[in-house]
Amino acid sequence: MAKDGFETLKLVGTRPNRPDGLDKVTGRARYGADFSLPGMLWGAVVRSPHAHARIVKIDATKAEALDGVKAVITRADFPTGLTGEDWNLQENTMAGEKALYDGHAVAAVAATSKLLAEQAARLIEVTYEVLPHVIDVDAAMAEGAPVIRAGAADATVPEGLHPNVVRYMEFGRGDVDAGFAEADLVMERTYKTEATHQGYIEPHACVSKMGADGKGEMWVCTQGHWYIRKMSAAVLGIEASQLRVTPTEIGGGFGGKTTIFMEPLSLALSKKAGGRPVKIVMSRSEVLRATGPTASASMDVKIGMTKDGKITAARAEFRMQGGAFPGAPVDMALYCCFAGYKLANVHHVGYDVLANRPKCAAYRAPGSPNGAFAVESLVDEMCRKLGLDPVEVRLKNGVTTGDRASYGPKFGSIGLTEVLEAVKAHPQLQAPLGENQGRGFAVGYWFNHNGETSVSMAIGEDGTAQVSVGTPDIGGSRASIALMVAETLGIPYEDVGVNVVETGALGVNEPTHGSRATFASGKAAVEATQAAIKEMCRRAAAEWDIDDEAVEWVNGAAQPAGPNAGKFPPMSIKEIAGKMGQTGGPISGHHESVPDGVGASFGAHVVDLEVDPETGRVTILRYLVVQDAGRAIHPSYVEGQYQGGAAQGIGWALNEEYVYDDKGRLSNTVFLDYRVPVASDLPMIDTVIVEVPNPGHPFGVRGVGETGITPPLPAIANAIHDAVGVRMTHLPINPPKLLAALKAR
Amino acid sequence: MTKVHVTTTVNGDTVEFLADPRETLLDCLRDHMGLTGSKEGCGTGDCGACSVELDGTLVCSCLVLGVEAEGKTVSTIEGMANGSELHPLQRKFIEHAALQCGFCTPGILVAARKLLEVNPDPTEEETRYWLAGNLCRCTGYDKIIRAVLDAAAEMRQEVA
């Protein structure tokens, strides 16, 4: 397919109804907690009320004595000897010697009803020896901080650092000191962001069963069922091949459903209960206390700029805690923070730090929003100081295709310039602002991802197609994949079905993460379709008795490739499919790879807001997202990703944070207190889809899910400065914090 | 705990079930009647994913006990379409791509239907405040609000 032939497309770029829409508006779609099996038990988890405590004794006598309790498990039921990330996952699934955070699982029970399981869990008596704890990242690496796990640091950590520092990195290029010396203005600031939660509305849920033959089955709401299989098997010491995992519909994930939490517990409980299926559904407070928050960050940024806006040098030193285990995305934060700038002199330093909090999970462009908050805030402040236009300064320093990224590799095709030009052309920049109103602007970045991908498709006897993918559909990917396959085959969109299939049906697929589903599964689906087309051409060639190469596929039919190939009327897909049983059997296509050609995505946001000087409350007046999609396969769902990312970023900037009390217990464990943006908090969110096609994808797709959460954090802080003249360097900018800053002005 | 026999009307059908007095209406709908369209997102009345009408009042079914449904009328997402004919809100949600993961969608549709019943011509702001108790984490609400306003416009024309 011609890379520049998009003007001939019939389906890609249109907005048909999604194939799973009917089930989802009628309540028929089955999500994690909607699945049940005959003879099923219910599981409940006992969780630590302490941030850091030695587990002295677990006494389940009273629970086990209850009629209807079928199994109790503790860490003693798990295999020993795991190392590395397998050990981390096992320890997070079920605490061993110590509870490492408030909400850490210490035991689990299965019983004949949900209420009975909950009652039994309350009867399990755990004796703790409470230990000193630490929550804040800077406090966790300070001298004298409680050691969460001695020996957890890897070889990258220099001597002399606190044992809670478990990973260290330093990289860059050029001479930053010489660069700062060339600058007319050098500024350095420290910024902080607090941990937030992905906040998917569907709590984690699963049903598992494992029989005496050692074979297990699981039904899980997850972004990636092969990950669930691999991780559950590792934690329980069984072969992944013995597990079959089927994904249910998923009620949001945003990265938080790419790993295991209580899923292995349900499997272990089932095994202990003689193979009866066990269902576990988390409560909201369990979700907030024990699953997926983001890392929190403390960040120093130093930038040198000439008076005409050229950045001469930049330095970032980020400290991030990702809970009681290694894995804070400090590397990603550093890679992304300067990605939009062409820099000769740049240096990065990162610390991954343990604290007594839940193990962080991925959250939409992990690390990038934190880093963007620091860098884009400082760039904005310097632009103001030098009297420069912030969009022009980004254009002046902005990376273009072929430039070396701040973190090393050369960019392929990218569209930052086109994004910035689209911002300049947008009428929002001319909208008048009143008293206490301000406008903020910021840029954001995400790499996008490929990952292991396996897709099959089969032609039906009626000339339709069924596509089997391994990437769960969270936001419309069935529709986008169906559009691409239908376009490639030359058949109606409605004639293509896309099914998310279980682990036994395809080779390994990475989760729907890294903005990869439409890119990677889409690319593989097109490749698989091309294989089926080749076979259909071969069947036509055999019937016409001409060379296979003399047949081409045009508009849903095989036809002779030219006048010399022979004179035959086109043979439609329906005709070929209708007689495939007699011409050689079923026709299908398959493709598996780690697809190359990932296209990175830049975005820029503009926010207009108003600050209430009496309360410190911020009201978003207008919001604009401009982002390079490469190619929007189904523009409505691309817009949806932009709008959803912006809303999550607005929540992170203004409201959301993990609040701990002095005992290290999470204080806001329900949605009333962990307040995500509601409909009345937001205006309409305007979007501009910039399309700089990615040459690495047959339809130009880049991946659009993640970049959009990145710019809101700094854009809002910049707008608040524009409105009321205070520079907020610690998120969230909630009313009490902003009011205090206004009073101190 | 001894279970209580409950007789109620759900989406026009008379149903009977045995409820533990501690069970919520949401639990009873989902676990005893197999009506899993109403979702539990929080269990504390903060997210609205379990929205149903109880004797015509919009409630969070996670905040109502199952035994309270005795002799009352419950309407859930499963009863929103008229046979195979979707309610205009359901149709507009699909057309406007007003759902991504779809988990909050049943609750939002039930709440929005009630809005249009009491206020057939809501402003954007009225719609946003009415739905402020229904959390959506995927969409940023933009397409949801547009779908509700579009459905309202269509329904007003039908009446006229």
Short mmCIF file of N, CA and C in Angstrom, two decimals, chain A residues 497-612:
data_model
loop_
_atom_site.label_atom_id
_atom_site.label_comp_id
_atom_site.label_asym_id
_atom_site.label_seq_id
_atom_site.Cartn_x
_atom_site.Cartn_y
_atom_site.Cartn_z
N GLY A 497 -15.43 -9.10 11.93
CA GLY A 497 -15.57 -9.26 13.38
C GLY A 497 -14.19 -9.29 14.01
N VAL A 498 -14.05 -8.65 15.15
CA VAL A 498 -12.77 -8.69 15.87
C VAL A 498 -13.02 -9.26 17.26
N ASN A 499 -12.32 -10.34 17.56
CA ASN A 499 -12.53 -11.04 18.84
C ASN A 499 -11.25 -11.01 19.64
N VAL A 500 -11.40 -10.68 20.93
CA VAL A 500 -10.26 -10.74 21.84
C VAL A 500 -10.25 -12.16 22.41
N VAL A 501 -9.20 -12.93 22.10
CA VAL A 501 -9.22 -14.35 22.42
C VAL A 501 -8.27 -14.70 23.56
N GLU A 502 -8.46 -15.90 24.10
CA GLU A 502 -7.72 -16.32 25.31
C GLU A 502 -6.31 -16.80 24.98
N THR A 503 -5.57 -17.10 26.03
CA THR A 503 -4.14 -17.40 25.85
C THR A 503 -3.89 -18.68 25.06
N GLY A 504 -4.90 -19.58 25.01
CA GLY A 504 -4.69 -20.82 24.26
C GLY A 504 -4.86 -20.65 22.76
N ALA A 505 -5.34 -19.48 22.33
CA ALA A 505 -5.75 -19.34 20.93
C ALA A 505 -4.71 -18.66 20.04
N LEU A 506 -3.73 -18.02 20.65
CA LEU A 506 -2.73 -17.30 19.86
C LEU A 506 -1.36 -17.44 20.54
N GLY A 507 -0.32 -17.04 19.83
CA GLY A 507 0.99 -16.89 20.46
C GLY A 507 0.94 -15.75 21.46
N VAL A 508 2.05 -15.53 22.13
CA VAL A 508 2.09 -14.53 23.20
C VAL A 508 1.77 -13.14 22.67
N ASN A 509 0.91 -12.44 23.39
CA ASN A 509 0.67 -11.02 23.14
C ASN A 509 0.97 -10.23 24.40
N GLU A 510 1.71 -9.17 24.24
CA GLU A 510 1.84 -8.22 25.35
C GLU A 510 0.48 -7.57 25.57
N PRO A 511 0.31 -6.93 26.73
CA PRO A 511 -0.98 -6.29 27.01
C PRO A 511 -1.29 -5.14 26.05
N THR A 512 -2.52 -4.66 26.17
CA THR A 512 -2.88 -3.37 25.62
C THR A 512 -2.23 -2.33 26.52
N HIS A 513 -1.01 -1.99 26.18
CA HIS A 513 -0.28 -0.96 26.95
C HIS A 513 0.68 -0.26 26.00
N GLY A 514 1.27 0.83 26.47
CA GLY A 514 2.21 1.53 25.63
C GLY A 514 1.59 2.12 24.37
N SER A 515 0.29 2.36 24.40
CA SER A 515 -0.43 2.89 23.22
C SER A 515 -0.23 2.00 22.01
N ARG A 516 -0.20 0.66 22.23
CA ARG A 516 0.23 -0.21 21.15
C ARG A 516 -0.87 -0.97 20.42
N ALA A 517 -2.09 -1.03 20.95
CA ALA A 517 -3.07 -1.97 20.40
C ALA A 517 -3.38 -1.67 18.94
N THR A 518 -3.71 -0.42 18.62
CA THR A 518 -4.07 -0.10 17.24
C THR A 518 -2.83 -0.12 16.34
N PHE A 519 -1.68 0.24 16.91
CA PHE A 519 -0.44 0.14 16.13
C PHE A 519 -0.07 -1.32 15.89
N ALA A 520 0.16 -2.08 16.97
CA ALA A 520 0.77 -3.41 16.83
C ALA A 520 -0.24 -4.46 16.39
N SER A 521 -1.37 -4.57 17.10
CA SER A 521 -2.37 -5.56 16.65
C SER A 521 -2.93 -5.14 15.30
N GLY A 522 -3.05 -3.84 15.08
CA GLY A 522 -3.54 -3.36 13.79
C GLY A 522 -2.59 -3.71 12.66
N LYS A 523 -1.31 -3.50 12.89
CA LYS A 523 -0.32 -3.81 11.85
C LYS A 523 -0.28 -5.32 11.59
N ALA A 524 -0.31 -6.09 12.68
CA ALA A 524 -0.29 -7.56 12.52
C ALA A 524 -1.56 -8.04 11.82
N ALA A 525 -2.69 -7.40 12.13
CA ALA A 525 -3.95 -7.79 11.48
C ALA A 525 -3.90 -7.50 9.99
N VAL A 526 -3.29 -6.40 9.62
CA VAL A 526 -3.16 -6.07 8.19
C VAL A 526 -2.23 -7.08 7.51
N GLU A 527 -1.14 -7.43 8.19
CA GLU A 527 -0.21 -8.43 7.63
C GLU A 527 -0.92 -9.78 7.47
N ALA A 528 -1.69 -10.18 8.49
CA ALA A 528 -2.41 -11.45 8.42
C ALA A 528 -3.41 -11.42 7.27
N THR A 529 -4.06 -10.27 7.10
CA THR A 529 -5.03 -10.11 6.02
C THR A 529 -4.34 -10.22 4.66
N GLN A 530 -3.16 -9.63 4.56
CA GLN A 530 -2.40 -9.73 3.30
C GLN A 530 -2.09 -11.17 2.97
N ALA A 531 -1.81 -11.98 4.01
CA ALA A 531 -1.53 -13.40 3.78
C ALA A 531 -2.78 -14.10 3.24
N ALA A 532 -3.94 -13.77 3.80
CA ALA A 532 -5.19 -14.38 3.32
C ALA A 532 -5.49 -13.92 1.89
N ILE A 533 -5.21 -12.66 1.61
CA ILE A 533 -5.43 -12.14 0.25
C ILE A 533 -4.55 -12.88 -0.75
N LYS A 534 -3.31 -13.13 -0.34
CA LYS A 534 -2.39 -13.86 -1.22
C LYS A 534 -2.96 -15.24 -1.55
N GLU A 535 -3.51 -15.89 -0.54
CA GLU A 535 -4.09 -17.23 -0.76
C GLU A 535 -5.33 -17.13 -1.66
N MET A 536 -6.14 -16.10 -1.45
CA MET A 536 -7.33 -15.95 -2.30
C MET A 536 -6.93 -15.70 -3.75
N CYS A 537 -5.87 -14.93 -3.95
CA CYS A 537 -5.37 -14.69 -5.31
C CYS A 537 -4.88 -16.01 -5.92
N ARG A 538 -4.26 -16.83 -5.06
CA ARG A 538 -3.76 -18.12 -5.54
C ARG A 538 -4.92 -19.02 -5.98
N ARG A 539 -6.01 -19.01 -5.21
CA ARG A 539 -7.16 -19.84 -5.59
C ARG A 539 -7.73 -19.38 -6.93
N ALA A 540 -7.80 -18.05 -7.13
CA ALA A 540 -8.31 -17.52 -8.40
C ALA A 540 -7.38 -17.90 -9.54
N ALA A 541 -6.08 -17.78 -9.29
CA ALA A 541 -5.09 -18.10 -10.33
C ALA A 541 -5.21 -19.56 -10.75
N ALA A 542 -5.43 -20.43 -9.74
CA ALA A 542 -5.54 -21.86 -10.05
C ALA A 542 -6.77 -22.11 -10.93
N GLU A 543 -7.88 -21.43 -10.62
CA GLU A 543 -9.09 -21.63 -11.41
C GLU A 543 -8.92 -21.11 -12.83
N TRP A 544 -8.23 -19.97 -12.93
CA TRP A 544 -8.02 -19.37 -14.26
C TRP A 544 -6.85 -20.03 -14.99
N ASP A 545 -6.09 -20.84 -14.23
CA ASP A 545 -4.91 -21.50 -14.77
C ASP A 545 -3.88 -20.47 -15.28
N ILE A 546 -3.63 -19.49 -14.46
CA ILE A 546 -2.58 -18.50 -14.76
C ILE A 546 -1.64 -18.46 -13.55
N ASP A 547 -0.50 -17.75 -13.67
CA ASP A 547 0.46 -17.65 -12.56
C ASP A 547 -0.16 -16.92 -11.38
N ASP A 548 0.24 -17.34 -10.18
CA ASP A 548 -0.21 -16.64 -8.97
C ASP A 548 0.12 -15.15 -9.04
N GLU A 549 1.30 -14.86 -9.55
CA GLU A 549 1.77 -13.47 -9.58
C GLU A 549 0.97 -12.63 -10.57
N ALA A 550 0.23 -13.29 -11.44
CA ALA A 550 -0.54 -12.54 -12.45
C ALA A 550 -1.91 -12.12 -11.92
N VAL A 551 -2.13 -12.34 -10.60
CA VAL A 551 -3.42 -11.96 -10.01
C VAL A 551 -3.19 -10.88 -8.96
N GLU A 552 -4.06 -9.86 -8.99
CA GLU A 552 -3.97 -8.81 -7.96
C GLU A 552 -5.32 -8.69 -7.25
N TRP A 553 -5.29 -8.04 -6.08
CA TRP A 553 -6.49 -7.90 -5.27
C TRP A 553 -6.94 -6.44 -5.33
N VAL A 554 -8.13 -6.22 -5.87
CA VAL A 554 -8.64 -4.85 -6.00
C VAL A 554 -10.11 -4.83 -5.58
N ASN A 555 -10.46 -3.93 -4.69
CA ASN A 555 -11.86 -3.74 -4.29
C ASN A 555 -12.57 -5.03 -3.89
N GLY A 556 -11.93 -5.83 -3.09
CA GLY A 556 -12.59 -7.02 -2.56
C GLY A 556 -12.71 -8.15 -3.55
N ALA A 557 -11.86 -8.16 -4.58
CA ALA A 557 -11.93 -9.23 -5.57
C ALA A 557 -10.55 -9.49 -6.18
N ALA A 558 -10.36 -10.74 -6.61
CA ALA A 558 -9.15 -11.08 -7.37
C ALA A 558 -9.41 -10.74 -8.82
N GLN A 559 -8.39 -10.22 -9.49
CA GLN A 559 -8.54 -9.93 -10.91
C GLN A 559 -7.19 -10.10 -11.60
N PRO A 560 -7.20 -10.37 -12.89
CA PRO A 560 -5.92 -10.46 -13.60
C PRO A 560 -5.17 -9.13 -13.48
N ALA A 561 -3.85 -9.25 -13.27
CA ALA A 561 -3.07 -8.04 -12.94
C ALA A 561 -2.88 -7.12 -14.14
N GLY A 562 -3.18 -7.57 -15.31
CA GLY A 562 -3.02 -6.70 -16.48
C GLY A 562 -3.56 -7.41 -17.71
N PRO A 563 -3.56 -6.73 -18.85
CA PRO A 563 -4.12 -7.33 -20.07
C PRO A 563 -3.39 -8.60 -20.49
N ASN A 564 -2.08 -8.72 -20.14
CA ASN A 564 -1.34 -9.91 -20.55
C ASN A 564 -1.63 -11.11 -19.66
N ALA A 565 -2.24 -10.85 -18.49
CA ALA A 565 -2.47 -11.94 -17.54
C ALA A 565 -3.61 -12.84 -17.98
N GLY A 566 -4.44 -12.35 -18.82
CA GLY A 566 -5.59 -13.13 -19.25
C GLY A 566 -6.87 -12.34 -19.07
N LYS A 567 -7.92 -12.75 -19.74
CA LYS A 567 -9.18 -12.01 -19.65
C LYS A 567 -10.18 -12.80 -18.82
N PHE A 568 -10.29 -12.39 -17.57
CA PHE A 568 -11.26 -13.04 -16.68
C PHE A 568 -11.97 -11.95 -15.88
N PRO A 569 -13.27 -12.13 -15.66
CA PRO A 569 -13.95 -11.13 -14.82
C PRO A 569 -13.45 -11.27 -13.37
N PRO A 570 -13.47 -10.17 -12.59
CA PRO A 570 -13.00 -10.24 -11.20
C PRO A 570 -13.75 -11.33 -10.43
N MET A 571 -13.02 -12.04 -9.57
CA MET A 571 -13.62 -13.07 -8.72
C MET A 571 -13.70 -12.52 -7.31
N SER A 572 -14.94 -12.29 -6.84
CA SER A 572 -15.11 -11.57 -5.56
C SER A 572 -14.75 -12.46 -4.38
N ILE A 573 -14.56 -11.81 -3.23
CA ILE A 573 -14.24 -12.55 -2.01
C ILE A 573 -15.37 -13.52 -1.69
N LYS A 574 -16.59 -13.12 -1.93
CA LYS A 574 -17.73 -14.00 -1.64
C LYS A 574 -17.67 -15.27 -2.50
N GLU A 575 -17.30 -15.07 -3.76
CA GLU A 575 -17.23 -16.22 -4.67
C GLU A 575 -16.09 -17.16 -4.26
N ILE A 576 -14.94 -16.57 -3.97
CA ILE A 576 -13.78 -17.39 -3.58
C ILE A 576 -14.08 -18.11 -2.26
N ALA A 577 -14.65 -17.36 -1.31
CA ALA A 577 -14.92 -17.94 0.01
C ALA A 577 -15.99 -19.02 -0.08
N GLY A 578 -17.00 -18.79 -0.95
CA GLY A 578 -18.12 -19.72 -1.04
C GLY A 578 -17.70 -21.11 -1.51
N LYS A 579 -16.63 -21.16 -2.28
CA LYS A 579 -16.22 -22.48 -2.78
C LYS A 579 -14.87 -22.90 -2.25
N MET A 580 -14.40 -22.27 -1.15
CA MET A 580 -13.05 -22.60 -0.69
C MET A 580 -12.94 -24.04 -0.21
N GLY A 581 -14.07 -24.62 0.24
CA GLY A 581 -14.04 -26.02 0.66
C GLY A 581 -13.65 -26.96 -0.48
N GLN A 582 -13.97 -26.54 -1.70
CA GLN A 582 -13.64 -27.38 -2.85
C GLN A 582 -12.32 -26.98 -3.51
N THR A 583 -11.78 -25.86 -3.11
CA THR A 583 -10.56 -25.39 -3.81
C THR A 583 -9.31 -25.49 -2.94
N GLY A 584 -9.43 -26.19 -1.82
CA GLY A 584 -8.22 -26.35 -0.99
C GLY A 584 -8.46 -26.16 0.49
N GLY A 585 -9.72 -25.86 0.87
CA GLY A 585 -10.03 -25.76 2.30
C GLY A 585 -10.01 -24.34 2.82
N PRO A 586 -10.07 -24.19 4.15
CA PRO A 586 -10.23 -22.86 4.75
C PRO A 586 -9.12 -21.90 4.34
N ILE A 587 -9.49 -20.64 4.30
CA ILE A 587 -8.50 -19.59 3.99
C ILE A 587 -8.36 -18.70 5.22
N SER A 588 -7.12 -18.58 5.66
CA SER A 588 -6.88 -17.73 6.83
C SER A 588 -5.53 -17.05 6.69
N GLY A 589 -5.26 -16.15 7.60
CA GLY A 589 -3.98 -15.46 7.60
C GLY A 589 -3.50 -15.33 9.02
N HIS A 590 -2.21 -15.30 9.18
CA HIS A 590 -1.65 -15.20 10.53
C HIS A 590 -0.41 -14.34 10.47
N HIS A 591 -0.19 -13.62 11.54
CA HIS A 591 1.07 -12.86 11.61
C HIS A 591 1.50 -12.74 13.05
N GLU A 592 2.77 -12.97 13.28
CA GLU A 592 3.30 -12.72 14.63
C GLU A 592 4.67 -12.10 14.53
N SER A 593 4.90 -11.12 15.39
CA SER A 593 6.18 -10.41 15.35
C SER A 593 6.25 -9.46 16.54
N VAL A 594 7.37 -8.82 16.67
CA VAL A 594 7.44 -7.59 17.45
C VAL A 594 7.52 -6.50 16.40
N PRO A 595 6.38 -5.91 16.05
CA PRO A 595 6.35 -5.05 14.86
C PRO A 595 7.32 -3.88 14.98
N ASP A 596 8.11 -3.67 13.95
CA ASP A 596 9.01 -2.51 13.99
C ASP A 596 8.27 -1.28 13.48
N GLY A 597 8.96 -0.16 13.51
CA GLY A 597 8.37 1.05 12.95
C GLY A 597 7.47 1.82 13.90
N VAL A 598 7.75 1.74 15.21
CA VAL A 598 6.96 2.51 16.18
C VAL A 598 7.15 4.01 15.91
N GLY A 599 6.07 4.75 15.99
CA GLY A 599 6.14 6.19 15.78
C GLY A 599 5.81 6.95 17.05
N ALA A 600 6.73 7.78 17.49
CA ALA A 600 6.54 8.53 18.72
C ALA A 600 5.52 9.66 18.52
N SER A 601 4.91 10.10 19.63
CA SER A 601 3.84 11.09 19.52
C SER A 601 4.06 12.28 20.44
N PHE A 602 4.02 13.47 19.85
CA PHE A 602 4.07 14.71 20.62
C PHE A 602 2.69 15.34 20.68
N GLY A 603 2.43 16.02 21.77
CA GLY A 603 1.18 16.76 21.89
C GLY A 603 1.44 18.07 22.61
N ALA A 604 0.50 19.00 22.46
CA ALA A 604 0.58 20.27 23.17
C ALA A 604 -0.81 20.66 23.62
N HIS A 605 -0.91 21.15 24.83
CA HIS A 605 -2.21 21.54 25.38
C HIS A 605 -2.22 23.03 25.72
N VAL A 606 -3.40 23.62 25.57
CA VAL A 606 -3.62 25.01 25.99
C VAL A 606 -4.81 25.02 26.94
N VAL A 607 -4.61 25.58 28.12
CA VAL A 607 -5.72 25.63 29.08
C VAL A 607 -5.98 27.09 29.50
N ASP A 608 -7.24 27.46 29.49
CA ASP A 608 -7.68 28.74 30.04
C ASP A 608 -8.44 28.44 31.32
N LEU A 609 -8.07 29.13 32.39
CA LEU A 609 -8.72 28.84 33.67
C LEU A 609 -8.92 30.12 34.47
N GLU A 610 -9.69 29.98 35.53
CA GLU A 610 -9.93 31.10 36.43
C GLU A 610 -9.68 30.66 37.87
N VAL A 611 -9.00 31.51 38.61
CA VAL A 611 -8.72 31.25 40.02
C VAL A 611 -9.67 32.10 40.86
N ASP A 612 -10.34 31.45 41.80
CA ASP A 612 -11.15 32.20 42.76
C ASP A 612 -10.23 32.66 43.88
#
